[in-house]
mmCIF file with all atom_site columns, C-alpha atoms and ligand atoms in Angstrom:
data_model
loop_
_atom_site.group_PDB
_atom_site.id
_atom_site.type_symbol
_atom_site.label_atom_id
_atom_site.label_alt_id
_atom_site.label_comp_id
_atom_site.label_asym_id
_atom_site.label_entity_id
_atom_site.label_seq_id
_atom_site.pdbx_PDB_ins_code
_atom_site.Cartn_x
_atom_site.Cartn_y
_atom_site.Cartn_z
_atom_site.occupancy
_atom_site.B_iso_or_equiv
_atom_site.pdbx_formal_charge
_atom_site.auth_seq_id
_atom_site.auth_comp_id
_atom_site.auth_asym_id
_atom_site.auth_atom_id
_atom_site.pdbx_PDB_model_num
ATOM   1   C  CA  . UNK A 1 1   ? -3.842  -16.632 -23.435 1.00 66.00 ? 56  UNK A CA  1
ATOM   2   C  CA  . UNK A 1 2   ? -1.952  -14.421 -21.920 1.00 87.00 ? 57  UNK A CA  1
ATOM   3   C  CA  . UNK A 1 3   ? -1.898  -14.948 -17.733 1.00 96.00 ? 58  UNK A CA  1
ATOM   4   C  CA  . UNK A 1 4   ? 0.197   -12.896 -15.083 1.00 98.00 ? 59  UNK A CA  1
ATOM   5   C  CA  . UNK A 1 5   ? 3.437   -13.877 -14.345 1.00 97.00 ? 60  UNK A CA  1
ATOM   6   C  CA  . UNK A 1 6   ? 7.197   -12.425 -12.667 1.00 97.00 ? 61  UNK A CA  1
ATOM   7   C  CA  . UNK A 1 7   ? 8.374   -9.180  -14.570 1.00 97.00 ? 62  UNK A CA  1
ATOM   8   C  CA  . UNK A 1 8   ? 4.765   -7.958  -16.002 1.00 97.00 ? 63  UNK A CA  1
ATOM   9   C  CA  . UNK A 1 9   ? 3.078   -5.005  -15.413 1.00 98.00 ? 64  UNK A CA  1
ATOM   10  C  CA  . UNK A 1 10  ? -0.385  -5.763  -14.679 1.00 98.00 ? 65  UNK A CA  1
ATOM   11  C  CA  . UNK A 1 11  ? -3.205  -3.175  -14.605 1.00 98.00 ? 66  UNK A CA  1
ATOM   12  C  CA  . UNK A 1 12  ? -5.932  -4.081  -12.423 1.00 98.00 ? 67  UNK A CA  1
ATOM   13  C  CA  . UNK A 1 13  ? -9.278  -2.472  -10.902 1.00 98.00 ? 68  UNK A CA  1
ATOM   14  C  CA  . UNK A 1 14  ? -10.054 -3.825  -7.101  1.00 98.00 ? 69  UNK A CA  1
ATOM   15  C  CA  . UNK A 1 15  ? -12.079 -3.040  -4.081  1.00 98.00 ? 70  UNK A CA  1
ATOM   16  C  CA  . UNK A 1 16  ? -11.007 -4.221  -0.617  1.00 98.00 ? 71  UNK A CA  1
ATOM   17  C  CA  . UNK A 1 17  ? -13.278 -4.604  1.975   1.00 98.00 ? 72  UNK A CA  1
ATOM   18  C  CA  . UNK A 1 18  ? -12.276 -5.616  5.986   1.00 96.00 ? 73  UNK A CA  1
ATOM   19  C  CA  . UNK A 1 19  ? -13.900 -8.292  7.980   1.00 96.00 ? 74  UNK A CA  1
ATOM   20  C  CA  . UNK A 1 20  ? -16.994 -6.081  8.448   1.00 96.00 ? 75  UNK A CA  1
ATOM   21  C  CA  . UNK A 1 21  ? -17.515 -5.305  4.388   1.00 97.00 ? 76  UNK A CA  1
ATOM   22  C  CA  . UNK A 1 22  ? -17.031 -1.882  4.631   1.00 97.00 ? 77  UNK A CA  1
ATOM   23  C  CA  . UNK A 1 23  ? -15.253 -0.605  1.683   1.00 97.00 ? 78  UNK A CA  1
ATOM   24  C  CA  . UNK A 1 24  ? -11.767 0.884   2.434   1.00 95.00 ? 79  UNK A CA  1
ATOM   25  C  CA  . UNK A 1 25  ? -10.199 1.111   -0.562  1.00 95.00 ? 80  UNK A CA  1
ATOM   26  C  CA  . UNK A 1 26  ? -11.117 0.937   -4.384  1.00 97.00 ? 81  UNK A CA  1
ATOM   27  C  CA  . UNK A 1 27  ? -10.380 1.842   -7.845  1.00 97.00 ? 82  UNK A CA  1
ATOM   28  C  CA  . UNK A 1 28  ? -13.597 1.831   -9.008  1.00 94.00 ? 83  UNK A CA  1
ATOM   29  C  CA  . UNK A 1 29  ? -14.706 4.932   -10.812 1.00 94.00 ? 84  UNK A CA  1
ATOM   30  C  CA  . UNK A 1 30  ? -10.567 5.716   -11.235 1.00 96.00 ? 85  UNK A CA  1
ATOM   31  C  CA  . UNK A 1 31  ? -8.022  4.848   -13.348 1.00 96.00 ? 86  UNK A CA  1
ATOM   32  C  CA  . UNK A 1 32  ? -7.169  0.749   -12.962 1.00 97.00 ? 87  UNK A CA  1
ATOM   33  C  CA  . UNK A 1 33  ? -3.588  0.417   -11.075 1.00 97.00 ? 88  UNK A CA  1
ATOM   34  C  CA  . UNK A 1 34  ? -0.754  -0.400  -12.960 1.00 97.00 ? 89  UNK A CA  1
ATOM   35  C  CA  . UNK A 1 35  ? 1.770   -3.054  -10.735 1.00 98.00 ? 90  UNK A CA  1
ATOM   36  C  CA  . UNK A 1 36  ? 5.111   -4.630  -11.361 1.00 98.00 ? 91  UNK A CA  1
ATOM   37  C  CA  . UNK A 1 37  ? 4.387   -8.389  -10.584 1.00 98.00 ? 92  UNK A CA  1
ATOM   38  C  CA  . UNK A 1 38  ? 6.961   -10.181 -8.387  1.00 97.00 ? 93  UNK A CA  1
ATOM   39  C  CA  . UNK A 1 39  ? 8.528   -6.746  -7.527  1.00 97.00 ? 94  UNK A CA  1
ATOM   40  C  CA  . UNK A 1 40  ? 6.514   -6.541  -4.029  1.00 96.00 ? 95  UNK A CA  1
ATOM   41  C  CA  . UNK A 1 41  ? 4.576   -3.335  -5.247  1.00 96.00 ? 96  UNK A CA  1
ATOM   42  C  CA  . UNK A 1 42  ? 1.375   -4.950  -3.649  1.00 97.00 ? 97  UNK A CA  1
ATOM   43  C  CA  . UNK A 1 43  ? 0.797   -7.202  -0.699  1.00 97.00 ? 98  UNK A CA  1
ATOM   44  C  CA  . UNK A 1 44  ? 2.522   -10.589 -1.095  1.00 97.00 ? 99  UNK A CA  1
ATOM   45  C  CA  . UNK A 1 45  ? -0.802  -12.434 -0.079  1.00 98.00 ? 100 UNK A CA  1
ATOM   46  C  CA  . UNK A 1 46  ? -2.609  -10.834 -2.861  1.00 98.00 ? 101 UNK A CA  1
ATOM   47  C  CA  . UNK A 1 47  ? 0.056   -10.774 -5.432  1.00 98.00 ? 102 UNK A CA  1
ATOM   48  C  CA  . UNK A 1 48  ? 0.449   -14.863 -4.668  1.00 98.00 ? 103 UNK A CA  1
ATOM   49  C  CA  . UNK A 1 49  ? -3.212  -14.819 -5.867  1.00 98.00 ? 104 UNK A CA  1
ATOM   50  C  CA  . UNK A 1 50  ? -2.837  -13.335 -8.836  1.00 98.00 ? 105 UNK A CA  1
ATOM   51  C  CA  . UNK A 1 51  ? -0.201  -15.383 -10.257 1.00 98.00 ? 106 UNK A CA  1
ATOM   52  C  CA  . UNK A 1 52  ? -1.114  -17.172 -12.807 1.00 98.00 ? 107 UNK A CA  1
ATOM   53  C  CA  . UNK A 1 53  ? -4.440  -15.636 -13.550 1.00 98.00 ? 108 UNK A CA  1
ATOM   54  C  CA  . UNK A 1 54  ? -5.658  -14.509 -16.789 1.00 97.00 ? 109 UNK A CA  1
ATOM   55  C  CA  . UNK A 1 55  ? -6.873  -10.658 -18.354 1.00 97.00 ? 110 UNK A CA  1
ATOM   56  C  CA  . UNK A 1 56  ? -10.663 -10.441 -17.925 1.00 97.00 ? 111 UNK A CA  1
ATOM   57  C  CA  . UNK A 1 57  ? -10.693 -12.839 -14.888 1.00 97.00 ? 112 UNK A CA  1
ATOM   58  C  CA  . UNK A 1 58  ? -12.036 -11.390 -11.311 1.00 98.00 ? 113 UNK A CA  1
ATOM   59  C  CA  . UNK A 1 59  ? -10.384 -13.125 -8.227  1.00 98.00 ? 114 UNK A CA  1
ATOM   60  C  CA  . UNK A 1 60  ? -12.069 -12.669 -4.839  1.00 98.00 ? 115 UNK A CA  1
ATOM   61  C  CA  . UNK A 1 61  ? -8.889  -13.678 -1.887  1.00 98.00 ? 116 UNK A CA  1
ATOM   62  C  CA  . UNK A 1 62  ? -9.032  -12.829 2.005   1.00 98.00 ? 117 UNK A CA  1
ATOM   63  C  CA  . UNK A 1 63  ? -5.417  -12.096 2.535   1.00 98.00 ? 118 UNK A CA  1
ATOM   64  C  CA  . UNK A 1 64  ? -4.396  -12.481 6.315   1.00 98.00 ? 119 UNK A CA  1
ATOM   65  C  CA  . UNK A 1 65  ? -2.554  -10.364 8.155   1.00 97.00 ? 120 UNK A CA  1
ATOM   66  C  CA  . UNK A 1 66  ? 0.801   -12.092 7.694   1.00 97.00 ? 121 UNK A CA  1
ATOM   67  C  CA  . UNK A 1 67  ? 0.273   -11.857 4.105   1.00 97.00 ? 122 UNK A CA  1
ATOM   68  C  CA  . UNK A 1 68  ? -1.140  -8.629  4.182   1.00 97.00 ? 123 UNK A CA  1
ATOM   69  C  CA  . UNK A 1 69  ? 0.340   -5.263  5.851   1.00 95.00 ? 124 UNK A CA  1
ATOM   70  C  CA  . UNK A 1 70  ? 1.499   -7.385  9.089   1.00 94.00 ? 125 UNK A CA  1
ATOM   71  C  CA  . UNK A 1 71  ? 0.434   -8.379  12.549  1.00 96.00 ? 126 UNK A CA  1
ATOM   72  C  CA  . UNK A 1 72  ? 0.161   -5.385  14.927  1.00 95.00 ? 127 UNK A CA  1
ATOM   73  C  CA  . UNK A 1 73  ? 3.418   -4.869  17.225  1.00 94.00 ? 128 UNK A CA  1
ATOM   74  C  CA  . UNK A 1 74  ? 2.718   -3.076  20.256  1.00 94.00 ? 129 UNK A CA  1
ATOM   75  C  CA  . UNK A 1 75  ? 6.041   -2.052  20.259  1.00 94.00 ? 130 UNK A CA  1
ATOM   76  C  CA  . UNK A 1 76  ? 5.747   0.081   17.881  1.00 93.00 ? 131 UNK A CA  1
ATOM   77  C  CA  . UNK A 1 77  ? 3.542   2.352   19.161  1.00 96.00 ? 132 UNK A CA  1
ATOM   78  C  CA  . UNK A 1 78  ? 5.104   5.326   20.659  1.00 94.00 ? 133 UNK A CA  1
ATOM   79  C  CA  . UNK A 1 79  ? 4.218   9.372   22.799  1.00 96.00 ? 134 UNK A CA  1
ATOM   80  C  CA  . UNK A 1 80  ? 6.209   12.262  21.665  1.00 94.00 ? 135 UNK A CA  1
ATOM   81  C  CA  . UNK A 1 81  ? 5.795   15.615  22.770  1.00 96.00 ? 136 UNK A CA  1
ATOM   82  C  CA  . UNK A 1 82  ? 4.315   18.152  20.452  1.00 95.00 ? 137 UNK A CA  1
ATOM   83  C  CA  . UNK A 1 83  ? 7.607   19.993  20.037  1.00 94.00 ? 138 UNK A CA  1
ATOM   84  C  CA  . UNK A 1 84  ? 8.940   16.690  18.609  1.00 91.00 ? 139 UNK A CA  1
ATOM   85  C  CA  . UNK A 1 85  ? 7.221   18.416  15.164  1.00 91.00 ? 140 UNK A CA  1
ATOM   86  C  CA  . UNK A 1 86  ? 7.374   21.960  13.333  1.00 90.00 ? 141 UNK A CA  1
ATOM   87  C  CA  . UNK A 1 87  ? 5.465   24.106  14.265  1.00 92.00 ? 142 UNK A CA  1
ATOM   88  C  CA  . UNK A 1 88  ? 3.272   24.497  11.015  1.00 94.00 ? 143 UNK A CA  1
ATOM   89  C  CA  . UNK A 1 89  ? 3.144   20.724  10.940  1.00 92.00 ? 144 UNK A CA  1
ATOM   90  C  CA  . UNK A 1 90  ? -0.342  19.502  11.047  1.00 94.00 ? 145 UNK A CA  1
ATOM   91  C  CA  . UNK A 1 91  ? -0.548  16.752  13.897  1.00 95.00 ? 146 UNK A CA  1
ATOM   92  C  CA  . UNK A 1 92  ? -3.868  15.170  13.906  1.00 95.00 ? 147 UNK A CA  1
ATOM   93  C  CA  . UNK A 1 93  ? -5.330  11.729  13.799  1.00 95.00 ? 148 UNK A CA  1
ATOM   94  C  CA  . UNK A 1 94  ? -4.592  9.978   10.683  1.00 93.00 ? 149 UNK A CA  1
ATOM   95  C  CA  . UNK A 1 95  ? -1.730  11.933  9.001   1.00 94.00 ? 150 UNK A CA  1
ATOM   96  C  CA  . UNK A 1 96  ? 1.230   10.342  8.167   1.00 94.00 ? 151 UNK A CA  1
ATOM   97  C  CA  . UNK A 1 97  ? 4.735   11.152  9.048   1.00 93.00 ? 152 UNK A CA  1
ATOM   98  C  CA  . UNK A 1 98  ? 8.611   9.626   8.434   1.00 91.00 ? 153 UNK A CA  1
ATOM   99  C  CA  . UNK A 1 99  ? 10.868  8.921   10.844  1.00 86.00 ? 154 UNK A CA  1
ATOM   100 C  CA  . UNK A 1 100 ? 14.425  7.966   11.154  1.00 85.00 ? 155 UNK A CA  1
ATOM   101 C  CA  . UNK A 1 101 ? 15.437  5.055   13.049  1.00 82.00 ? 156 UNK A CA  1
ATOM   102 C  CA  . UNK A 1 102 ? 19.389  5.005   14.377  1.00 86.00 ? 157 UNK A CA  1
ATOM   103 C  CA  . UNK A 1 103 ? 20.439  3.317   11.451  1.00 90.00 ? 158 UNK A CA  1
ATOM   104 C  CA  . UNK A 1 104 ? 19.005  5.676   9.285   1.00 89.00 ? 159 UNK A CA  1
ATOM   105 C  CA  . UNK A 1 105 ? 16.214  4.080   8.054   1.00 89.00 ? 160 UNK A CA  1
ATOM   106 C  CA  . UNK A 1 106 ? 13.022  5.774   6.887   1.00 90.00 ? 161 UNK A CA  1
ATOM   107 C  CA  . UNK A 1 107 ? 9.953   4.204   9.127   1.00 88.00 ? 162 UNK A CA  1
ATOM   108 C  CA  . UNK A 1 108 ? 6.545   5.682   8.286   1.00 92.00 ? 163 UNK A CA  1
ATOM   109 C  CA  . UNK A 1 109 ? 4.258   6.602   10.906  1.00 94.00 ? 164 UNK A CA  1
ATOM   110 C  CA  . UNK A 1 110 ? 0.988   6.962   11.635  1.00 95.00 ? 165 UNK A CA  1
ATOM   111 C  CA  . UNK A 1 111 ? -0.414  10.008  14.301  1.00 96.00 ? 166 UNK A CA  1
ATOM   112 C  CA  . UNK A 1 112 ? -3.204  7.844   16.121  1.00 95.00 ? 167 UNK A CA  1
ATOM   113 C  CA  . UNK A 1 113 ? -3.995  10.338  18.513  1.00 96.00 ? 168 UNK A CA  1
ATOM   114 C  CA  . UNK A 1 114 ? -3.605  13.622  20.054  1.00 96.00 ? 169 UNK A CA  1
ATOM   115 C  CA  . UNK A 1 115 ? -4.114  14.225  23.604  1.00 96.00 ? 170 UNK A CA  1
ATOM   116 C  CA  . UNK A 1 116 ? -3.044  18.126  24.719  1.00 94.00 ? 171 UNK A CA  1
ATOM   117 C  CA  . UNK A 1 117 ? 0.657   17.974  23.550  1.00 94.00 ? 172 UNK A CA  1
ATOM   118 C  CA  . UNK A 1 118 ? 0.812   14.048  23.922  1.00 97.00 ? 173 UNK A CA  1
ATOM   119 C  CA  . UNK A 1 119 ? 1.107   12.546  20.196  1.00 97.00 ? 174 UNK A CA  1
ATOM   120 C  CA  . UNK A 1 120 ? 1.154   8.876   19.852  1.00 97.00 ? 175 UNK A CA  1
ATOM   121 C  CA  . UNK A 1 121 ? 2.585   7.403   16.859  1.00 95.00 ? 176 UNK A CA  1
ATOM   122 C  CA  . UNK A 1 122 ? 2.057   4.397   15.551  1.00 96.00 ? 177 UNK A CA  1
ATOM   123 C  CA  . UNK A 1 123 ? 4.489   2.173   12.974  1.00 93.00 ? 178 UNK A CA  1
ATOM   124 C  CA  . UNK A 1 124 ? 1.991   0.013   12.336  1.00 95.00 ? 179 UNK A CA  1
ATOM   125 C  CA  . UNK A 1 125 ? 0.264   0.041   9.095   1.00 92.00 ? 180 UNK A CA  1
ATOM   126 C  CA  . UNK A 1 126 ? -3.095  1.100   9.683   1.00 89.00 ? 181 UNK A CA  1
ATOM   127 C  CA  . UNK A 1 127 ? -4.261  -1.955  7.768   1.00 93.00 ? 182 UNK A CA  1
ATOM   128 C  CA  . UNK A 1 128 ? -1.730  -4.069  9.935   1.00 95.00 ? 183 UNK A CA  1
ATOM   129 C  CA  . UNK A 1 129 ? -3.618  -6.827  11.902  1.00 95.00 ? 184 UNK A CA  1
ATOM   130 C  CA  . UNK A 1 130 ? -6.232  -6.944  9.693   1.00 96.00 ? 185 UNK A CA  1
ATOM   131 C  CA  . UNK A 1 131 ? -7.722  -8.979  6.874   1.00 97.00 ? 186 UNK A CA  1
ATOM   132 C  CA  . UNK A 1 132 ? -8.142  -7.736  3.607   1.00 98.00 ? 187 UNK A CA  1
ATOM   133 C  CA  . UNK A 1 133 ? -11.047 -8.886  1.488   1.00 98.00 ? 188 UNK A CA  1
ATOM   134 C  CA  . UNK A 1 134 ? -9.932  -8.311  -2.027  1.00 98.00 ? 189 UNK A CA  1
ATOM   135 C  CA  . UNK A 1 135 ? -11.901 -8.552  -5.246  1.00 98.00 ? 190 UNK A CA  1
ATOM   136 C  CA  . UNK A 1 136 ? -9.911  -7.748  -8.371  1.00 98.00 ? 191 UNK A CA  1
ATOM   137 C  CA  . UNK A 1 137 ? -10.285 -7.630  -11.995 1.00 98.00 ? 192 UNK A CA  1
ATOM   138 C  CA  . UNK A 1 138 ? -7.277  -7.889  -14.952 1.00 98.00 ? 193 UNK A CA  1
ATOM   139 C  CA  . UNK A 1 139 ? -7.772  -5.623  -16.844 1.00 97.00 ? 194 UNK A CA  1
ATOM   140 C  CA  . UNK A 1 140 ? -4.804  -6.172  -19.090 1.00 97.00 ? 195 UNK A CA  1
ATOM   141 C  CA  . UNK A 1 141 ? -0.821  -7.051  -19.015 1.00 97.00 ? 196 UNK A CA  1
ATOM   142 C  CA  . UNK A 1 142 ? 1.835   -5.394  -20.802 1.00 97.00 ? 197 UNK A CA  1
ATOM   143 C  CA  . UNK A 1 143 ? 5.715   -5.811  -20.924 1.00 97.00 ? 198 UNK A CA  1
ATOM   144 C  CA  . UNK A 1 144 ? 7.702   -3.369  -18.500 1.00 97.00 ? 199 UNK A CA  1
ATOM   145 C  CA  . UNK A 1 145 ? 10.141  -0.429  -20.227 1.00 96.00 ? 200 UNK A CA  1
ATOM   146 C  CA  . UNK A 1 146 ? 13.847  -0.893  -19.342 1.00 96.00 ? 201 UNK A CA  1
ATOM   147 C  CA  . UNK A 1 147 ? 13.340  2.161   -17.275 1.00 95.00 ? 202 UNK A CA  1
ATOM   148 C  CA  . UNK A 1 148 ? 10.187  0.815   -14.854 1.00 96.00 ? 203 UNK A CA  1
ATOM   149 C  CA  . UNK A 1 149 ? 12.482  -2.896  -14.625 1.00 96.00 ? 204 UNK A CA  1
ATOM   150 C  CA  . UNK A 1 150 ? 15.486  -0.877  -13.397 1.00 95.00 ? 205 UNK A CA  1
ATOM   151 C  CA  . UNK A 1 151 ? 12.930  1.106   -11.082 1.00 95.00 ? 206 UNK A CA  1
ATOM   152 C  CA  . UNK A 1 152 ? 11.305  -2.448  -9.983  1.00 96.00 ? 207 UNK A CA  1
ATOM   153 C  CA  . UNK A 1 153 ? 7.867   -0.287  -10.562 1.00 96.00 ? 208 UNK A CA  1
ATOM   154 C  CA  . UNK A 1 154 ? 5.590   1.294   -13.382 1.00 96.00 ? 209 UNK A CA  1
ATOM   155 C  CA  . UNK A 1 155 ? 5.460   4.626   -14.692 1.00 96.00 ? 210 UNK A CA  1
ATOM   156 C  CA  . UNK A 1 156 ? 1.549   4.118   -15.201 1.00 95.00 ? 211 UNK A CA  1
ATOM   157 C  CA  . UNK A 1 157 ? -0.638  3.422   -17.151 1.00 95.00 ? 212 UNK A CA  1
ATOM   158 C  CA  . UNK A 1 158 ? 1.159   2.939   -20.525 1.00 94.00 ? 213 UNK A CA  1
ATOM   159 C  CA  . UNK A 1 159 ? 5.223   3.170   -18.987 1.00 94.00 ? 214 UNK A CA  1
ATOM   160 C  CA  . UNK A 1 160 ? 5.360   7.109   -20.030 1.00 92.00 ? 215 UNK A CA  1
ATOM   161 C  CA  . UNK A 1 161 ? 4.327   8.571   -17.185 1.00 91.00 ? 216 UNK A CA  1
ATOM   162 C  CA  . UNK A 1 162 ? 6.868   10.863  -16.121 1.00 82.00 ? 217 UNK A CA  1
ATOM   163 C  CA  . UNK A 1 163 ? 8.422   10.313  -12.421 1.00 76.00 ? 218 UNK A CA  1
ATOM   164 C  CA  . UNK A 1 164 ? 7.866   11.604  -9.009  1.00 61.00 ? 219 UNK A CA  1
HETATM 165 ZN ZN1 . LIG B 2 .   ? 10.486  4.773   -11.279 1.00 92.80 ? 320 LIG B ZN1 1
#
């Protein structure tokens, strides 16, 4: 029987759910998602859970924080003025934008609120600090192409699916 494992693309359907069971995010009704295991495509504390498992089985794991999108840093919660964007930007709670740190790096952020032309922005994930109730189904495995293992992802469903 085949079970998941480093280097496979796994296709999966899942629901996740926060402390209070609401449903925040789910493939159900969609296409399943296709992820490279061991490539750190998905949360480490759910792809840790996964190892191993086989196609058809449904594994229910509360991922914590640390395991998850991280613990919440203060820190990285900042006000910018509203001339900080373009003008035809839209800045409202909930939209995401990227920044550059000194180094260069590409942070994304997260507008949190919007008070006159006060914007906070947040760097947190806004699943960070929070644990994630997972419930998922494998659906199937399949090797990766030589193009999604150079790419350390998958190119969907069936490793054809051209690249954005
Ligand atoms: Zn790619």
């Amino acid at each position: 029987m085949s079970t998941v494992a480093d280097g496979q693309i796994v296709i999966i359907h899942y629901t996740l759910k926060n402390d209070q069971g609401d449903v925040l995010d789910s493939s159900s009704g969609a296409d399943p998602l296709p992820y490279l295991h061991g490539a750190g495509n998905i949360v480490p504390g759910l792809e840790n859970a996964l190892s191993g498992k086989a196609v058809g089985e449904t594994v229910d794991v509360v991922v914590s924080p640390e395991e998850g999108y991280g613990v919440r840093d203060p820190a990285a919660v900042q006000e910018v003025p509203r001339e900080a964007f373009p003008e035809d930007a839209e800045v409202v709670p909930g939209v995401q934008f990227v920044m550059q740190d000194d180094g260069g790096q590409v942070i994304p952020v997260w507008v949190t609120a919007v008070v006159e032309d006060t914007i906070t922005l947040d760097a947190n994930h806004p699943l960070a600090g929070q644990a994630l109730h997972f419930s998922v189904t494998i659906e199937s495995l399949r090797d990766p192409t030589e193009e999604e293992k150079t790419h350390g992802h998958p190119h969907g469903l069936t490793g054809t699916e051209s690249h954005h």
